[in-house]
Amino acid sequence: MLGLGTALMGRNGIMVCTEAVEDAVHHHMNDQIAFLEGKDEDLKQLIEDIKVEELEHLHYAQACARHNTLTRKGYSLIYAVTDLLIWLSTQGDSTRMKRQLRASQ
């Protein structure tokens, strides 16, 4: 649905969607990297390698996206939906991971 909705908004809609999805994913990857520190260095390194490649997508979308009132609201909605989908796909593990990170700081 995100793809169809943003495609109907044209290139800018696609760039705003890409920016929001990549931003949400990067926040999740940052949490994973912090959580894995001192626990599983191989997995941590794999996520860091993926993050480098994905940062290119985020930076490209940020450079191309033109924001206005509608796209800012769209960005917020897409970010929230992406965050929810990450939470659902991890069956809530992302919440438990964040709780453990906060407790250790």
Coordinates of N, CA, C and O in Angstrom, one line a residue:
M1 N 0.8 -1.2 0.0 CA 0.0 0.0 0.0 C 0.9 1.3 0.0 O 0.5 2.2 -0.7
L2 N 2.0 1.2 0.8 CA 2.9 2.4 0.8 C 3.4 2.6 -0.6 O 3.5 3.8 -1.1
G3 N 3.8 1.6 -1.3 CA 4.4 1.7 -2.6 C 3.4 2.3 -3.6 O 3.7 3.3 -4.3
L4 N 2.2 1.8 -3.6 CA 1.1 2.4 -4.5 C 0.8 3.8 -4.2 O 0.8 4.7 -5.0
G5 N 0.6 4.1 -2.9 CA 0.3 5.5 -2.5 C 1.3 6.5 -2.8 O 1.1 7.5 -3.3
T6 N 2.6 6.1 -2.6 CA 3.7 7.0 -2.9 C 3.9 7.1 -4.4 O 4.3 8.2 -4.9
A7 N 3.7 6.0 -5.1 CA 3.9 6.1 -6.5 C 2.9 7.0 -7.2 O 3.2 7.7 -8.1
L8 N 1.7 7.0 -6.6 CA 0.7 7.9 -7.2 C 1.0 9.4 -6.9 O 0.6 10.3 -7.6
M9 N 1.9 9.7 -5.9 CA 2.4 11.0 -5.6 C 3.5 11.4 -6.5 O 4.0 12.5 -6.4
G10 N 4.0 10.5 -7.3 CA 5.1 10.8 -8.2 C 6.5 10.6 -7.5 O 6.6 10.0 -6.4
R11 N 7.5 11.1 -8.2 CA 8.9 10.9 -7.8 C 9.1 11.4 -6.4 O 9.8 10.8 -5.6
N12 N 8.6 12.6 -6.1 CA 8.8 13.1 -4.7 C 8.2 12.2 -3.7 O 8.8 12.0 -2.6
G13 N 7.0 11.7 -3.9 CA 6.4 10.8 -3.0 C 7.2 9.6 -2.7 O 7.4 9.1 -1.6
I14 N 7.8 9.1 -3.8 CA 8.7 7.9 -3.7 C 9.9 8.2 -2.8 O 10.3 7.5 -2.0
M15 N 10.5 9.4 -3.0 CA 11.7 9.8 -2.3 C 11.4 10.0 -0.8 O 12.1 9.6 0.1
V16 N 10.2 10.6 -0.5 CA 9.8 10.8 0.9 C 9.5 9.5 1.5 O 10.0 9.3 2.7
C17 N 8.9 8.6 0.8 CA 8.7 7.2 1.4 C 10.0 6.5 1.6 O 10.2 5.9 2.7
T18 N 10.9 6.6 0.7 CA 12.2 6.0 0.9 C 12.9 6.5 2.1 O 13.5 5.8 2.9
E19 N 12.9 7.9 2.2 CA 13.5 8.5 3.3 C 13.0 8.1 4.6 O 13.7 7.7 5.6
A20 N 11.6 8.0 4.7 CA 11.0 7.6 6.0 C 11.3 6.1 6.3 O 11.6 5.8 7.5
V21 N 11.2 5.3 5.4 CA 11.5 3.8 5.6 C 12.9 3.6 6.0 O 13.2 3.0 7.0
E22 N 13.8 4.2 5.3 CA 15.3 4.1 5.6 C 15.6 4.7 6.9 O 16.4 4.1 7.7
D23 N 15.0 5.8 7.3 CA 15.3 6.4 8.6 C 14.8 5.5 9.7 O 15.5 5.3 10.7
A24 N 13.6 4.9 9.6 CA 13.1 4.0 10.6 C 14.0 2.8 10.7 O 14.3 2.3 11.8
V25 N 14.4 2.2 9.6 CA 15.2 1.0 9.6 C 16.6 1.3 10.2 O 17.1 0.5 11.0
H26 N 17.1 2.5 9.9 CA 18.4 2.9 10.5 C 18.4 3.1 12.0 O 19.3 2.7 12.7
H27 N 17.3 3.6 12.5 CA 17.1 3.7 14.0 C 17.1 2.3 14.6 O 17.7 2.0 15.6
H28 N 16.4 1.4 13.9 CA 16.3 0.0 14.4 C 17.7 -0.7 14.4 O 18.1 -1.3 15.3
M29 N 18.4 -0.4 13.3 CA 19.8 -1.0 13.2 C 20.7 -0.4 14.2 O 21.5 -1.2 14.8
N30 N 20.6 0.9 14.5 CA 21.4 1.5 15.6 C 21.1 0.8 16.9 O 22.1 0.6 17.7
D31 N 19.9 0.5 17.2 CA 19.5 -0.1 18.4 C 20.1 -1.5 18.5 O 20.6 -2.0 19.5
Q32 N 20.0 -2.3 17.3 CA 20.6 -3.6 17.3 C 22.1 -3.6 17.5 O 22.6 -4.4 18.2
I33 N 22.8 -2.6 16.9 CA 24.2 -2.5 17.0 C 24.6 -2.2 18.5 O 25.5 -2.9 19.0
A34 N 23.9 -1.3 19.1 CA 24.2 -1.0 20.5 C 23.9 -2.2 21.4 O 24.7 -2.5 22.3
F35 N 22.8 -2.9 21.1 CA 22.5 -4.1 21.9 C 23.5 -5.2 21.8 O 23.8 -5.9 22.8
L36 N 24.1 -5.4 20.6 CA 25.0 -6.5 20.3 C 26.4 -6.2 20.8 O 27.3 -7.1 20.9
E37 N 26.7 -4.9 21.2 CA 28.0 -4.6 21.7 C 28.4 -5.5 22.8 O 27.8 -5.6 23.8
G38 N 29.6 -6.2 22.6 CA 30.1 -7.1 23.6 C 29.4 -8.4 23.7 O 29.7 -9.2 24.6
K39 N 28.3 -8.6 22.9 CA 27.6 -9.9 22.9 C 27.8 -10.8 21.7 O 28.0 -12.0 21.9
D40 N 27.7 -10.2 20.6 CA 27.9 -11.0 19.3 C 28.6 -10.0 18.3 O 27.9 -9.4 17.5
E41 N 29.9 -10.0 18.3 CA 30.6 -9.0 17.4 C 30.4 -9.4 16.0 O 30.4 -8.5 15.1
D42 N 30.3 -10.6 15.6 CA 30.1 -11.0 14.2 C 28.8 -10.5 13.7 O 28.8 -9.9 12.6
L43 N 27.8 -10.7 14.4 CA 26.4 -10.2 14.0 C 26.4 -8.7 14.0 O 25.9 -8.1 13.1
K44 N 27.0 -8.1 15.0 CA 27.1 -6.6 15.0 C 27.8 -6.1 13.8 O 27.4 -5.1 13.1
Q45 N 28.9 -6.7 13.4 CA 29.6 -6.3 12.2 C 28.8 -6.5 10.9 O 28.8 -5.6 10.0
L46 N 28.1 -7.6 10.8 CA 27.2 -7.8 9.7 C 26.2 -6.7 9.6 O 25.9 -6.1 8.5
I47 N 25.5 -6.3 10.7 CA 24.5 -5.2 10.7 C 25.2 -3.9 10.3 O 24.6 -3.1 9.5
E48 N 26.4 -3.6 10.8 CA 27.1 -2.4 10.5 C 27.4 -2.4 9.0 O 27.3 -1.3 8.3
D49 N 27.8 -3.5 8.4 CA 28.1 -3.6 6.9 C 26.8 -3.3 6.1 O 26.8 -2.6 5.1
I50 N 25.7 -3.8 6.5 CA 24.4 -3.6 5.9 C 24.0 -2.1 6.0 O 23.6 -1.5 5.0
K51 N 24.2 -1.6 7.2 CA 23.9 -0.2 7.4 C 24.6 0.8 6.5 O 24.0 1.7 6.0
V52 N 25.9 0.5 6.2 CA 26.7 1.3 5.3 C 26.0 1.4 3.9 O 25.9 2.5 3.4
E53 N 25.6 0.2 3.4 CA 25.0 0.2 2.1 C 23.6 0.9 2.1 O 23.3 1.7 1.2
E54 N 22.9 0.7 3.2 CA 21.6 1.3 3.3 C 21.6 2.8 3.5 O 20.7 3.5 3.1
L55 N 22.7 3.3 4.1 CA 22.9 4.7 4.3 C 22.9 5.5 2.9 O 22.4 6.6 2.8
E56 N 23.4 4.8 1.9 CA 23.4 5.4 0.6 C 22.0 5.7 0.1 O 21.7 6.8 -0.5
H57 N 21.1 4.8 0.4 CA 19.7 5.0 0.0 C 19.1 6.1 0.8 O 18.4 7.0 0.2
L58 N 19.4 6.2 2.1 CA 18.8 7.3 2.9 C 19.4 8.6 2.4 O 18.6 9.6 2.2
H59 N 20.6 8.7 2.2 CA 21.2 10.0 1.8 C 20.7 10.4 0.4 O 20.4 11.6 0.2
Y60 N 20.5 9.5 -0.5 CA 20.0 9.8 -1.8 C 18.6 10.4 -1.7 O 18.2 11.4 -2.3
A61 N 17.8 9.7 -0.9 CA 16.4 10.1 -0.7 C 16.3 11.5 0.0 O 15.5 12.3 -0.4
Q62 N 17.2 11.7 1.0 CA 17.2 13.0 1.7 C 17.5 14.1 0.7 O 17.0 15.2 0.8
A63 N 18.5 13.8 -0.2 CA 18.9 14.8 -1.2 C 17.8 15.1 -2.2 O 17.7 16.3 -2.7
C64 N 17.0 14.1 -2.5 CA 16.0 14.3 -3.6 C 14.6 14.7 -3.0 O 13.8 15.3 -3.8
A65 N 14.3 14.4 -1.8 CA 12.9 14.7 -1.3 C 12.7 16.1 -1.1 O 13.6 16.8 -0.6
R66 N 11.6 16.6 -1.5 CA 11.2 18.0 -1.3 C 10.0 18.0 -0.3 O 9.0 17.4 -0.6
H67 N 10.2 18.6 0.8 CA 9.1 18.5 1.9 C 8.2 19.7 1.9 O 8.7 20.9 1.7
N68 N 7.0 19.4 2.1 CA 6.0 20.5 2.4 C 5.0 19.9 3.5 O 5.3 18.9 4.0
T69 N 4.0 20.6 3.7 CA 3.1 20.1 4.8 C 2.6 18.7 4.6 O 2.6 17.9 5.5
L70 N 2.2 18.4 3.4 CA 1.6 17.1 3.1 C 2.7 16.0 3.2 O 2.5 14.9 3.8
T71 N 3.9 16.3 2.6 CA 5.0 15.2 2.6 C 5.5 15.0 4.1 O 5.9 13.9 4.4
R72 N 5.5 16.1 4.9 CA 6.0 15.9 6.3 C 5.0 15.0 7.0 O 5.4 14.1 7.8
K73 N 3.7 15.2 6.8 CA 2.7 14.3 7.4 C 2.9 12.9 6.9 O 2.8 11.9 7.6
G74 N 3.1 12.8 5.6 CA 3.3 11.4 4.9 C 4.5 10.8 5.5 O 4.5 9.6 5.8
Y75 N 5.6 11.5 5.6 CA 6.8 11.0 6.2 C 6.6 10.4 7.6 O 7.0 9.3 7.9
S76 N 5.9 11.2 8.4 CA 5.6 10.8 9.8 C 4.8 9.5 9.8 O 5.0 8.6 10.6
L77 N 3.8 9.4 9.0 CA 2.9 8.2 8.9 C 3.7 7.0 8.4 O 3.6 5.9 9.0
I78 N 4.5 7.2 7.4 CA 5.3 6.1 6.8 C 6.3 5.6 7.8 O 6.5 4.4 8.0
Y79 N 7.0 6.6 8.5 CA 7.9 6.2 9.6 C 7.2 5.4 10.7 O 7.8 4.3 11.1
A80 N 6.1 5.8 11.1 CA 5.3 5.1 12.2 C 4.9 3.7 11.7 O 5.0 2.7 12.5
V81 N 4.4 3.6 10.5 CA 4.0 2.3 10.0 C 5.2 1.4 9.8 O 5.1 0.2 10.2
T82 N 6.3 1.9 9.4 CA 7.5 1.1 9.3 C 8.0 0.6 10.6 O 8.4 -0.6 10.8
D83 N 8.0 1.5 11.6 CA 8.4 1.1 13.0 C 7.5 0.1 13.5 O 7.9 -0.9 14.1
L84 N 6.2 0.2 13.3 CA 5.2 -0.8 13.7 C 5.5 -2.2 13.0 O 5.4 -3.2 13.7
L85 N 5.8 -2.1 11.7 CA 6.0 -3.4 11.0 C 7.3 -4.1 11.5 O 7.4 -5.3 11.6
I86 N 8.3 -3.3 11.8 CA 9.5 -3.8 12.4 C 9.2 -4.5 13.8 O 9.6 -5.6 14.0
W87 N 8.4 -3.8 14.6 CA 8.0 -4.4 15.9 C 7.2 -5.7 15.7 O 7.5 -6.7 16.4
L88 N 6.3 -5.7 14.7 CA 5.5 -6.9 14.5 C 6.4 -8.0 14.0 O 6.2 -9.2 14.4
S89 N 7.3 -7.7 13.1 CA 8.2 -8.7 12.5 C 9.1 -9.3 13.5 O 9.6 -10.5 13.3
T90 N 9.4 -8.6 14.6 CA 10.3 -9.1 15.6 C 9.5 -9.6 16.8 O 10.1 -10.0 17.8
Q91 N 8.2 -9.7 16.7 CA 7.3 -10.1 17.7 C 7.6 -9.4 19.0 O 7.6 -10.1 20.1
G92 N 7.8 -8.2 19.0 CA 8.0 -7.4 20.2 C 9.4 -7.4 20.7 O 9.7 -6.7 21.7
D93 N 10.3 -8.2 20.1 CA 11.7 -8.3 20.6 C 12.4 -6.9 20.5 O 13.2 -6.6 21.4
S94 N 12.0 -6.0 19.6 CA 12.7 -4.7 19.5 C 12.3 -3.9 20.8 O 13.2 -3.2 21.2
T95 N 11.1 -4.1 21.3 CA 10.8 -3.3 22.5 C 11.6 -3.9 23.7 O 12.1 -3.1 24.5
R96 N 11.7 -5.2 23.8 CA 12.5 -5.8 24.9 C 13.9 -5.4 24.8 O 14.6 -5.1 25.8
M97 N 14.5 -5.3 23.6 CA 15.8 -4.9 23.3 C 16.1 -3.5 23.8 O 17.0 -3.2 24.5
K98 N 15.2 -2.6 23.4 CA 15.3 -1.2 23.8 C 15.2 -1.0 25.3 O 15.9 -0.2 25.9
R99 N 14.3 -1.8 26.0 CA 14.2 -1.8 27.4 C 15.6 -2.2 28.1 O 16.0 -1.6 29.0
Q100 N 16.1 -3.3 27.6 CA 17.4 -3.7 28.1 C 18.5 -2.7 27.9 O 19.4 -2.5 28.7
L101 N 18.5 -2.0 26.7 CA 19.5 -1.0 26.5 C 19.4 0.2 27.4 O 20.4 0.6 28.0
R102 N 18.2 0.6 27.7 CA 17.9 1.7 28.6 C 18.4 1.3 30.0 O 18.9 2.1 30.8
A103 N 18.1 0.1 30.4 CA 18.4 -0.4 31.8 C 19.9 -0.5 32.0 O 20.4 -0.3 33.1
S104 N 20.7 -0.7 30.9 CA 22.1 -0.9 31.0 C 22.9 0.4 30.9 O 24.1 0.5 31.2
Q105 N 22.2 1.5 30.6 CA 22.8 2.8 30.5 C 22.8 3.6 31.7 O 22.2 3.5 32.6

